[in-house]
PDB file of C-alpha atoms and ligand atoms in Angstrom:
ATOM      1  CA  MET A   1     -11.915 -21.078  23.012  1.00 35.00           C
ATOM      2  CA  THR A   2     -11.418 -21.961  18.953  1.00 41.00           C
ATOM      3  CA  GLY A   3     -12.216 -18.953  16.819  1.00 40.00           C
ATOM      4  CA  PRO A   4     -11.808 -15.627  16.643  1.00 40.00           C
ATOM      5  CA  ARG A   5     -10.436 -13.262  19.416  1.00 44.00           C
ATOM      6  CA  PRO A   6     -11.949  -9.846  20.534  1.00 46.00           C
ATOM      7  CA  ASN A   7     -10.594  -7.327  18.625  1.00 54.00           C
ATOM      8  CA  ASP A   8      -9.609  -5.205  22.304  1.00 63.00           C
ATOM      9  CA  ASP A   9      -5.296  -5.973  22.016  1.00 79.00           C
ATOM     10  CA  LEU A  10      -5.602  -5.592  17.848  1.00 91.00           C
ATOM     11  CA  VAL A  11      -4.305  -2.407  16.284  1.00 96.00           C
ATOM     12  CA  VAL A  12      -6.512  -2.185  12.987  1.00 98.00           C
ATOM     13  CA  PRO A  13      -6.081  -0.300   9.843  1.00 98.00           C
ATOM     14  CA  ARG A  14      -8.492   1.427   7.792  1.00 98.00           C
ATOM     15  CA  SER A  15      -7.524  -0.526   4.883  1.00 98.00           C
ATOM     16  CA  VAL A  16      -5.775  -3.424   4.229  1.00 99.00           C
ATOM     17  CA  ALA A  17      -4.352  -5.241   1.209  1.00 99.00           C
ATOM     18  CA  VAL A  18      -2.891  -8.680  -0.389  1.00 99.00           C
ATOM     19  CA  ILE A  19      -0.765 -10.693  -1.935  1.00 98.00           C
ATOM     20  CA  MET A  20      -1.848 -13.638  -1.713  1.00 98.00           C
ATOM     21  CA  ASP A  21       0.541 -16.187  -2.654  1.00 98.00           C
ATOM     22  CA  GLY A  22       1.404 -20.100  -2.145  1.00 98.00           C
ATOM     23  CA  ASN A  23      -1.255 -21.638  -3.655  1.00 98.00           C
ATOM     24  CA  GLY A  24       0.705 -23.995  -5.990  1.00 98.00           C
ATOM     25  CA  ARG A  25       2.807 -25.092  -3.105  1.00 98.00           C
ATOM     26  CA  TRP A  26       0.246 -25.620  -0.341  1.00 98.00           C
ATOM     27  CA  ALA A  27      -0.728 -27.974  -3.926  1.00 98.00           C
ATOM     28  CA  LYS A  28       2.150 -29.145  -4.098  1.00 98.00           C
ATOM     29  CA  ARG A  29       2.374 -30.133  -0.275  1.00 97.00           C
ATOM     30  CA  ALA A  30      -0.247 -32.089   0.446  1.00 97.00           C
ATOM     31  CA  GLY A  31      -0.439 -33.450  -3.193  1.00 98.00           C
ATOM     32  CA  PHE A  32      -2.288 -32.437  -5.128  1.00 97.00           C
ATOM     33  CA  GLU A  33      -2.792 -30.480  -8.331  1.00 95.00           C
ATOM     34  CA  ARG A  34      -1.707 -26.502  -8.890  1.00 95.00           C
ATOM     35  CA  ILE A  35      -5.890 -25.529  -9.043  1.00 95.00           C
ATOM     36  CA  ARG A  36      -6.796 -27.526  -5.816  1.00 97.00           C
ATOM     37  CA  GLY A  37      -5.000 -25.208  -4.003  1.00 98.00           C
ATOM     38  CA  HIS A  38      -6.715 -21.576  -5.841  1.00 98.00           C
ATOM     39  CA  GLU A  39     -10.119 -23.731  -4.825  1.00 97.00           C
ATOM     40  CA  LYS A  40      -8.791 -24.242  -1.418  1.00 98.00           C
ATOM     41  CA  GLY A  41      -7.322 -20.049  -1.569  1.00 98.00           C
ATOM     42  CA  ILE A  42     -11.490 -19.122  -2.183  1.00 97.00           C
ATOM     43  CA  ASP A  43     -12.307 -20.634   1.801  1.00 97.00           C
ATOM     44  CA  ALA A  44      -9.325 -17.659   2.610  1.00 98.00           C
ATOM     45  CA  VAL A  45     -10.302 -15.205   0.443  1.00 98.00           C
ATOM     46  CA  ARG A  46     -14.174 -15.686   2.320  1.00 98.00           C
ATOM     47  CA  THR A  47     -12.352 -16.047   5.854  1.00 98.00           C
ATOM     48  CA  THR A  48     -10.446 -12.997   5.034  1.00 98.00           C
ATOM     49  CA  VAL A  49     -13.421 -10.847   3.728  1.00 98.00           C
ATOM     50  CA  THR A  50     -15.900 -11.653   6.611  1.00 98.00           C
ATOM     51  CA  GLU A  51     -13.015 -10.802   9.701  1.00 98.00           C
ATOM     52  CA  CYS A  52     -12.046  -7.558   7.604  1.00 98.00           C
ATOM     53  CA  ALA A  53     -16.069  -6.667   7.668  1.00 98.00           C
ATOM     54  CA  ARG A  54     -16.272  -7.215  11.504  1.00 98.00           C
ATOM     55  CA  LEU A  55     -13.134  -5.628  12.567  1.00 98.00           C
ATOM     56  CA  GLY A  56     -14.290  -2.608  10.764  1.00 98.00           C
ATOM     57  CA  VAL A  57     -11.686  -2.836   8.199  1.00 98.00           C
ATOM     58  CA  GLU A  58     -12.502   0.300   5.546  1.00 98.00           C
ATOM     59  CA  ALA A  59     -11.293  -1.118   2.077  1.00 98.00           C
ATOM     60  CA  LEU A  60      -9.731  -3.680   1.246  1.00 99.00           C
ATOM     61  CA  VAL A  61      -7.611  -4.899  -2.056  1.00 99.00           C
ATOM     62  CA  LEU A  62      -7.033  -9.048  -3.031  1.00 99.00           C
ATOM     63  CA  TYR A  63      -4.793  -9.483  -5.488  1.00 98.00           C
ATOM     64  CA  ALA A  64      -6.661 -12.255  -7.493  1.00 98.00           C
ATOM     65  CA  PHE A  65      -4.513 -12.653 -10.816  1.00 98.00           C
ATOM     66  CA  SER A  66      -1.643  -9.734 -12.050  1.00 98.00           C
ATOM     67  CA  GLU A  67      -1.496  -8.995 -16.111  1.00 98.00           C
ATOM     68  CA  GLU A  68       1.892 -11.035 -15.401  1.00 97.00           C
ATOM     69  CA  ASN A  69      -0.696 -14.487 -14.454  1.00 98.00           C
ATOM     70  CA  TRP A  70      -1.774 -13.946 -18.270  1.00 98.00           C
ATOM     71  CA  GLN A  71       1.348 -15.489 -19.262  1.00 98.00           C
ATOM     72  CA  ARG A  72       0.629 -19.445 -16.565  1.00 97.00           C
ATOM     73  CA  PRO A  73      -1.439 -22.257 -18.528  1.00 96.00           C
ATOM     74  CA  GLN A  74      -3.703 -22.201 -20.380  1.00 97.00           C
ATOM     75  CA  ARG A  75      -5.900 -24.233 -17.924  1.00 96.00           C
ATOM     76  CA  GLU A  76      -4.703 -22.817 -14.905  1.00 96.00           C
ATOM     77  CA  ILE A  77      -5.684 -19.684 -16.260  1.00 98.00           C
ATOM     78  CA  SER A  78      -9.490 -20.820 -17.432  1.00 98.00           C
ATOM     79  CA  LEU A  79      -9.625 -22.556 -14.243  1.00 97.00           C
ATOM     80  CA  LEU A  80      -8.983 -19.410 -11.899  1.00 97.00           C
ATOM     81  CA  PHE A  81     -11.832 -17.889 -13.247  1.00 98.00           C
ATOM     82  CA  GLN A  82     -13.800 -20.351 -13.178  1.00 98.00           C
ATOM     83  CA  LEU A  83     -13.466 -20.240  -9.296  1.00 98.00           C
ATOM     84  CA  LEU A  84     -13.843 -16.095  -9.655  1.00 98.00           C
ATOM     85  CA  LYS A  85     -17.336 -16.412 -11.895  1.00 98.00           C
ATOM     86  CA  ARG A  86     -18.776 -19.468  -8.749  1.00 98.00           C
ATOM     87  CA  PHE A  87     -16.982 -16.583  -6.038  1.00 98.00           C
ATOM     88  CA  LEU A  88     -19.627 -13.525  -7.484  1.00 98.00           C
ATOM     89  CA  VAL A  89     -22.140 -15.651  -7.968  1.00 98.00           C
ATOM     90  CA  ALA A  90     -21.820 -18.260  -4.821  1.00 97.00           C
ATOM     91  CA  GLU A  91     -20.608 -15.365  -2.318  1.00 97.00           C
ATOM     92  CA  ARG A  92     -23.700 -12.664  -2.898  1.00 98.00           C
ATOM     93  CA  ASP A  93     -25.284 -13.832   0.282  1.00 97.00           C
ATOM     94  CA  THR A  94     -22.181 -13.516   2.312  1.00 97.00           C
ATOM     95  CA  LEU A  95     -20.909  -9.917   1.046  1.00 98.00           C
ATOM     96  CA  MET A  96     -25.433  -8.574   1.549  1.00 98.00           C
ATOM     97  CA  GLN A  97     -25.463 -10.087   4.837  1.00 98.00           C
ATOM     98  CA  ASN A  98     -21.120  -8.080   5.233  1.00 98.00           C
ATOM     99  CA  ARG A  99     -22.546  -5.077   3.580  1.00 98.00           C
ATOM    100  CA  VAL A 100     -19.944  -5.292   1.708  1.00 98.00           C
ATOM    101  CA  ARG A 101     -18.949  -3.086  -1.587  1.00 98.00           C
ATOM    102  CA  LEU A 102     -17.485  -5.335  -4.587  1.00 98.00           C
ATOM    103  CA  LEU A 103     -15.028  -2.926  -6.396  1.00 98.00           C
ATOM    104  CA  HIS A 104     -12.340  -4.217  -9.101  1.00 98.00           C
ATOM    105  CA  ALA A 105      -9.536  -2.658 -10.112  1.00 98.00           C
ATOM    106  CA  GLY A 106      -7.385  -3.795 -13.834  1.00 98.00           C
ATOM    107  CA  ARG A 107      -8.216  -3.202 -17.619  1.00 98.00           C
ATOM    108  CA  ARG A 108     -10.651  -4.716 -18.950  1.00 98.00           C
ATOM    109  CA  ALA A 109     -10.218  -5.711 -21.865  1.00 98.00           C
ATOM    110  CA  ARG A 110      -8.404  -9.063 -21.258  1.00 98.00           C
ATOM    111  CA  LEU A 111     -11.837 -10.507 -19.541  1.00 98.00           C
ATOM    112  CA  GLN A 112     -14.194 -12.811 -21.374  1.00 98.00           C
ATOM    113  CA  PRO A 113     -17.616 -11.592 -21.757  1.00 98.00           C
ATOM    114  CA  ASP A 114     -18.951 -13.900 -19.058  1.00 98.00           C
ATOM    115  CA  VAL A 115     -16.435 -12.721 -16.428  1.00 98.00           C
ATOM    116  CA  LEU A 116     -16.755  -9.573 -16.920  1.00 98.00           C
ATOM    117  CA  ALA A 117     -20.932  -9.930 -16.709  1.00 98.00           C
ATOM    118  CA  LEU A 118     -20.632 -11.943 -13.361  1.00 98.00           C
ATOM    119  CA  LEU A 119     -18.450  -8.843 -11.929  1.00 98.00           C
ATOM    120  CA  ASP A 120     -20.896  -6.211 -12.697  1.00 98.00           C
ATOM    121  CA  GLU A 121     -23.726  -7.552 -12.068  1.00 98.00           C
ATOM    122  CA  THR A 122     -21.960  -8.780  -7.990  1.00 98.00           C
ATOM    123  CA  ILE A 123     -20.770  -4.627  -8.155  1.00 98.00           C
ATOM    124  CA  ALA A 124     -24.488  -3.661  -8.771  1.00 98.00           C
ATOM    125  CA  LEU A 125     -25.570  -5.319  -6.373  1.00 98.00           C
ATOM    126  CA  THR A 126     -23.755  -4.638  -3.518  1.00 98.00           C
ATOM    127  CA  ALA A 127     -23.164  -0.637  -5.287  1.00 98.00           C
ATOM    128  CA  GLY A 128     -25.374   0.047  -2.211  1.00 98.00           C
ATOM    129  CA  ASN A 129     -23.336  -1.250   0.595  1.00 98.00           C
ATOM    130  CA  ARG A 130     -22.209   1.317   3.462  1.00 98.00           C
ATOM    131  CA  GLY A 131     -19.957  -1.462   4.958  1.00 98.00           C
ATOM    132  CA  MET A 132     -16.103  -2.532   3.137  1.00 98.00           C
ATOM    133  CA  ALA A 133     -15.106  -1.744   1.003  1.00 98.00           C
ATOM    134  CA  LEU A 134     -13.496  -4.877  -1.555  1.00 98.00           C
ATOM    135  CA  SER A 135     -11.089  -3.833  -3.868  1.00 99.00           C
ATOM    136  CA  LEU A 136     -10.518  -7.346  -6.102  1.00 98.00           C
ATOM    137  CA  ALA A 137      -7.703  -6.757  -8.383  1.00 98.00           C
ATOM    138  CA  ILE A 138      -7.912  -8.485 -11.304  1.00 98.00           C
ATOM    139  CA  SER A 139      -5.999  -8.708 -14.387  1.00 98.00           C
ATOM    140  CA  TYR A 140      -4.571  -5.659 -12.605  1.00 98.00           C
ATOM    141  CA  GLY A 141      -0.959  -4.183 -12.568  1.00 98.00           C
ATOM    142  CA  GLY A 142       0.633  -1.193 -11.151  1.00 98.00           C
ATOM    143  CA  ARG A 143       2.732  -0.093 -13.900  1.00 98.00           C
ATOM    144  CA  GLN A 144      -0.102  -1.007 -15.893  1.00 98.00           C
ATOM    145  CA  GLU A 145      -2.130   0.978 -13.843  1.00 98.00           C
ATOM    146  CA  LEU A 146       0.371   4.259 -13.770  1.00 98.00           C
ATOM    147  CA  VAL A 147      -0.296   3.737 -18.302  1.00 98.00           C
ATOM    148  CA  ASP A 148      -3.195   3.591 -17.846  1.00 98.00           C
ATOM    149  CA  ALA A 149      -3.465   7.143 -15.797  1.00 98.00           C
ATOM    150  CA  MET A 150      -1.247   9.155 -18.070  1.00 98.00           C
ATOM    151  CA  GLN A 151      -3.032   7.928 -20.798  1.00 98.00           C
ATOM    152  CA  ARG A 152      -6.262   9.880 -19.911  1.00 98.00           C
ATOM    153  CA  ILE A 153      -4.011  12.563 -18.824  1.00 98.00           C
ATOM    154  CA  ALA A 154      -2.209  13.196 -22.379  1.00 98.00           C
ATOM    155  CA  ALA A 155      -4.779  12.512 -23.495  1.00 98.00           C
ATOM    156  CA  GLU A 156      -6.576  15.980 -21.140  1.00 98.00           C
ATOM    157  CA  VAL A 157      -3.958  18.052 -21.635  1.00 98.00           C
ATOM    158  CA  GLU A 158      -4.022  17.166 -25.496  1.00 98.00           C
ATOM    159  CA  ALA A 159      -7.634  18.569 -25.220  1.00 98.00           C
ATOM    160  CA  GLY A 160      -7.062  21.655 -24.007  1.00 98.00           C
ATOM    161  CA  ARG A 161      -8.856  20.838 -20.338  1.00 98.00           C
ATOM    162  CA  LEU A 162      -5.447  20.609 -18.621  1.00 98.00           C
ATOM    163  CA  SER A 163      -2.298  21.730 -19.045  1.00 98.00           C
ATOM    164  CA  PRO A 164       1.539  20.399 -17.982  1.00 97.00           C
ATOM    165  CA  ALA A 165       2.085  22.463 -14.878  1.00 97.00           C
ATOM    166  CA  ALA A 166      -1.284  21.216 -13.295  1.00 98.00           C
ATOM    167  CA  VAL A 167      -0.747  17.503 -13.254  1.00 98.00           C
ATOM    168  CA  THR A 168      -0.941  16.832  -9.436  1.00 98.00           C
ATOM    169  CA  GLU A 169      -0.848  14.152  -7.105  1.00 98.00           C
ATOM    170  CA  THR A 170      -4.042  14.633  -6.789  1.00 98.00           C
ATOM    171  CA  THR A 171      -4.982  14.001 -10.700  1.00 98.00           C
ATOM    172  CA  ILE A 172      -2.413  10.721 -10.716  1.00 98.00           C
ATOM    173  CA  ARG A 173      -4.651  10.045  -8.025  1.00 98.00           C
ATOM    174  CA  ALA A 174      -8.090  10.812  -9.558  1.00 98.00           C
ATOM    175  CA  HIS A 175      -7.186   8.335 -13.237  1.00 98.00           C
ATOM    176  CA  LEU A 176      -6.144   5.773 -11.277  1.00 98.00           C
ATOM    177  CA  TYR A 177      -8.983   2.297 -11.185  1.00 98.00           C
ATOM    178  CA  GLN A 178     -10.282   3.193  -7.759  1.00 98.00           C
ATOM    179  CA  PRO A 179      -9.346   6.872  -6.479  1.00 98.00           C
ATOM    180  CA  GLY A 180     -11.872   6.784  -4.560  1.00 97.00           C
ATOM    181  CA  LEU A 181     -10.344   4.067  -1.981  1.00 98.00           C
ATOM    182  CA  PRO A 182      -7.697   5.027   0.560  1.00 98.00           C
ATOM    183  CA  ASP A 183      -4.059   3.849   0.675  1.00 98.00           C
ATOM    184  CA  PRO A 184      -3.318   0.572   2.235  1.00 98.00           C
ATOM    185  CA  ASP A 185      -1.994   0.827   5.683  1.00 98.00           C
ATOM    186  CA  LEU A 186      -0.832  -2.901   5.318  1.00 98.00           C
ATOM    187  CA  LEU A 187      -0.053  -4.883   3.196  1.00 98.00           C
ATOM    188  CA  ILE A 188      -0.698  -8.629   3.630  1.00 99.00           C
ATOM    189  CA  ARG A 189       2.101 -10.730   1.126  1.00 98.00           C
ATOM    190  CA  THR A 190       1.345 -14.658   2.469  1.00 98.00           C
ATOM    191  CA  ALA A 191       4.007 -17.176   1.806  1.00 98.00           C
ATOM    192  CA  GLY A 192       7.343 -16.090   3.044  1.00 98.00           C
ATOM    193  CA  GLU A 193       8.303 -13.637  -0.112  1.00 96.00           C
ATOM    194  CA  GLN A 194       9.510 -10.455   0.441  1.00 97.00           C
ATOM    195  CA  ARG A 195       8.320  -9.351  -3.107  1.00 97.00           C
ATOM    196  CA  ILE A 196       6.015  -5.892  -3.830  1.00 98.00           C
ATOM    197  CA  SER A 197       4.821  -8.294  -8.102  1.00 98.00           C
ATOM    198  CA  ASN A 198       3.886  -4.915  -9.634  1.00 98.00           C
ATOM    199  CA  PHE A 199       0.996  -4.459  -6.386  1.00 98.00           C
ATOM    200  CA  LEU A 200      -0.526  -0.592  -6.187  1.00 98.00           C
ATOM    201  CA  LEU A 201       2.738   0.139  -6.831  1.00 98.00           C
ATOM    202  CA  TRP A 202       1.472   4.395  -6.236  1.00 98.00           C
ATOM    203  CA  GLN A 203      -0.483   3.160  -2.926  1.00 98.00           C
ATOM    204  CA  VAL A 204       1.817   0.934  -1.048  1.00 98.00           C
ATOM    205  CA  SER A 205       3.676   3.933  -0.822  1.00 97.00           C
ATOM    206  CA  TYR A 206       3.646   3.913   2.936  1.00 97.00           C
ATOM    207  CA  ALA A 207       2.414   0.693   3.299  1.00 98.00           C
ATOM    208  CA  GLU A 208       3.355  -1.182   6.563  1.00 98.00           C
ATOM    209  CA  ILE A 209       4.445  -4.783   4.743  1.00 98.00           C
ATOM    210  CA  HIS A 210       3.869  -7.603   7.409  1.00 98.00           C
ATOM    211  CA  VAL A 211       4.367 -11.144   5.217  1.00 98.00           C
ATOM    212  CA  SER A 212       3.045 -14.420   6.423  1.00 98.00           C
ATOM    213  CA  ASP A 213       5.059 -17.750   5.881  1.00 98.00           C
ATOM    214  CA  VAL A 214       1.424 -19.473   5.454  1.00 98.00           C
ATOM    215  CA  CYS A 215       0.498 -20.350   2.753  1.00 98.00           C
ATOM    216  CA  TRP A 216      -2.597 -18.282   2.022  1.00 98.00           C
ATOM    217  CA  PRO A 217      -4.962 -21.685   1.488  1.00 98.00           C
ATOM    218  CA  ASP A 218      -3.747 -21.809   5.201  1.00 98.00           C
ATOM    219  CA  PHE A 219      -4.407 -17.452   5.824  1.00 98.00           C
ATOM    220  CA  GLY A 220      -7.027 -17.816   8.374  1.00 98.00           C
ATOM    221  CA  ALA A 221      -8.263 -14.774  11.905  1.00 98.00           C
ATOM    222  CA  GLU A 222      -5.327 -16.784  13.444  1.00 98.00           C
ATOM    223  CA  GLN A 223      -2.947 -14.837  11.141  1.00 98.00           C
ATOM    224  CA  LEU A 224      -4.665 -11.958  10.375  1.00 98.00           C
ATOM    225  CA  HIS A 225      -4.493 -10.834  14.055  1.00 98.00           C
ATOM    226  CA  ALA A 226      -1.228 -11.567  14.058  1.00 98.00           C
ATOM    227  CA  ALA A 227      -1.066  -9.532  10.774  1.00 98.00           C
ATOM    228  CA  PHE A 228      -2.495  -5.780  12.449  1.00 98.00           C
ATOM    229  CA  ARG A 229      -1.199  -6.436  16.024  1.00 97.00           C
ATOM    230  CA  ASP A 230       2.681  -6.382  14.338  1.00 97.00           C
ATOM    231  CA  TYR A 231       0.716  -2.895  12.801  1.00 97.00           C
ATOM    232  CA  GLY A 232      -0.069  -1.714  15.761  1.00 96.00           C
ATOM    233  CA  ARG A 233       3.182  -2.164  16.391  1.00 94.00           C
ATOM    234  CA  ARG A 234       4.223  -0.193  13.947  1.00 95.00           C
ATOM    235  CA  VAL A 235       6.101   4.073  14.538  1.00 90.00           C
ATOM    236  CA  ARG A 236       4.748   5.151  11.437  1.00 91.00           C
ATOM    237  CA  LYS A 237       6.341   8.413  10.746  1.00 90.00           C
ATOM    238  CA  PHE A 238       5.078   9.209   7.623  1.00 93.00           C
ATOM    239  CA  GLY A 239       9.223  10.502   6.651  1.00 90.00           C
ATOM    240  CA  LYS A 240       8.453  13.391   9.346  1.00 91.00           C
ATOM    241  CA  VAL A 241      10.204  12.780  12.692  1.00 88.00           C
ATOM    242  CA  PRO A 242       7.788  12.259  15.297  1.00 75.00           C
TER     243      PRO A 242
HETATM  244  C1  LIG B   1      -0.848 -17.179  -5.813  1.00 71.52           C
HETATM  245  O1  LIG B   1      -0.451 -18.450  -5.780  1.00 71.52           O
HETATM  246  C2  LIG B   1      -2.494 -16.997  -6.135  1.00 71.52           C
HETATM  247  C3  LIG B   1      -3.073 -16.672  -7.155  1.00 71.52           C
HETATM  248  C4  LIG B   1      -2.483 -16.418  -8.648  1.00 71.52           C
HETATM  249  C5  LIG B   1      -4.408 -16.450  -6.972  1.00 71.52           C
HETATM  250  C6  LIG B   1      -5.128 -16.191  -6.370  1.00 71.52           C
HETATM  251  C7  LIG B   1      -5.533 -16.498  -6.157  1.00 71.52           C
HETATM  252  C8  LIG B   1      -7.485 -17.007  -5.957  1.00 71.52           C
HETATM  253  C9  LIG B   1      -5.965 -16.801  -4.130  1.00 71.52           C
HETATM  254  C10 LIG B   1      -8.284 -17.744  -5.964  1.00 71.52           C
HETATM  255  C11 LIG B   1      -9.353 -16.852  -6.586  1.00 71.52           C
HETATM  256  C12 LIG B   1      -9.283 -15.439  -6.039  1.00 71.52           C
HETATM  257  C13 LIG B   1     -11.150 -14.860  -6.251  1.00 71.52           C
HETATM  258  C14 LIG B   1     -11.256 -13.416  -4.941  1.00 71.52           C
HETATM  259  C15 LIG B   1     -12.319 -15.929  -6.286  1.00 71.52           C
HETATM  260  P1  LIG B   1       0.016 -19.833  -6.810  1.00 71.52           P
HETATM  261  O2  LIG B   1      -0.163 -20.340  -7.734  1.00 71.52           O
HETATM  262  O3  LIG B   1       1.057 -18.144  -7.225  1.00 71.52           O
HETATM  263  O4  LIG B   1       1.095 -19.611  -5.590  1.00 71.52           O
HETATM  264  P2  LIG B   1       3.104 -20.549  -5.528  1.00 71.52           P
HETATM  265  O5  LIG B   1       3.849 -19.137  -6.118  1.00 71.52           O
HETATM  266  O6  LIG B   1       2.735 -21.669  -4.381  1.00 71.52           O
HETATM  267  O7  LIG B   1       3.259 -20.997  -7.137  1.00 71.52           O
END
């Protein structure tokens, strides 16, 4: 039998983050333009979102566009945002059917008004969904997130609302882009690279890392289940003696 296997032997993490890498390599190997890899990557996004929601993942964060990605050729950036806009409209039914609540993590300043409008509309439409939270990291950088948090904290100190000694881990967490989401238990990266690439630097402190060799467009339910099985074999000590 093909298709997703039941989840009886899977340990499902509460929170999952994914660095979707290898779209360009997938396209190159197939003899296509890079953008075809991103297009095919949308199918992998849909499969991962619906399968994570079905299995009961509470929060999924997808690294869709980093702050560093602004340095890519303008044509690729435009096409990526075309795809994102299409996704934000075309996937609304899928998000609603799967009770998924959409969120955004990242800087809004460089996003075009039409992208922001569609993002905000889909966020508002899905805000009442009580299933999985899906946070799209767009124009996102982990260091930039910490800079933005520090600036807001510094402003509160300057205004006399907070004393420096009262700044704790809880304060910093409260100033992250999505403070309500649990830290990732599992960080998945595709295409074989073993790097964090400025993703969720604060939040991945104790994440288990799973590197999949397949390029993102080929990442499906089978690879997601393999990641969850790998996660299920880890002994998580959080720095303590078990
Ligand atoms: C990395 O592949 C992938 C990206 C920079 C973009 C990811 C975007 C998508 C999967 C499509 C849009 C997403 C959503 C949520 C609508 P790469 O181009 O760096 O690949 P390479 O390292 O092989 O060149």
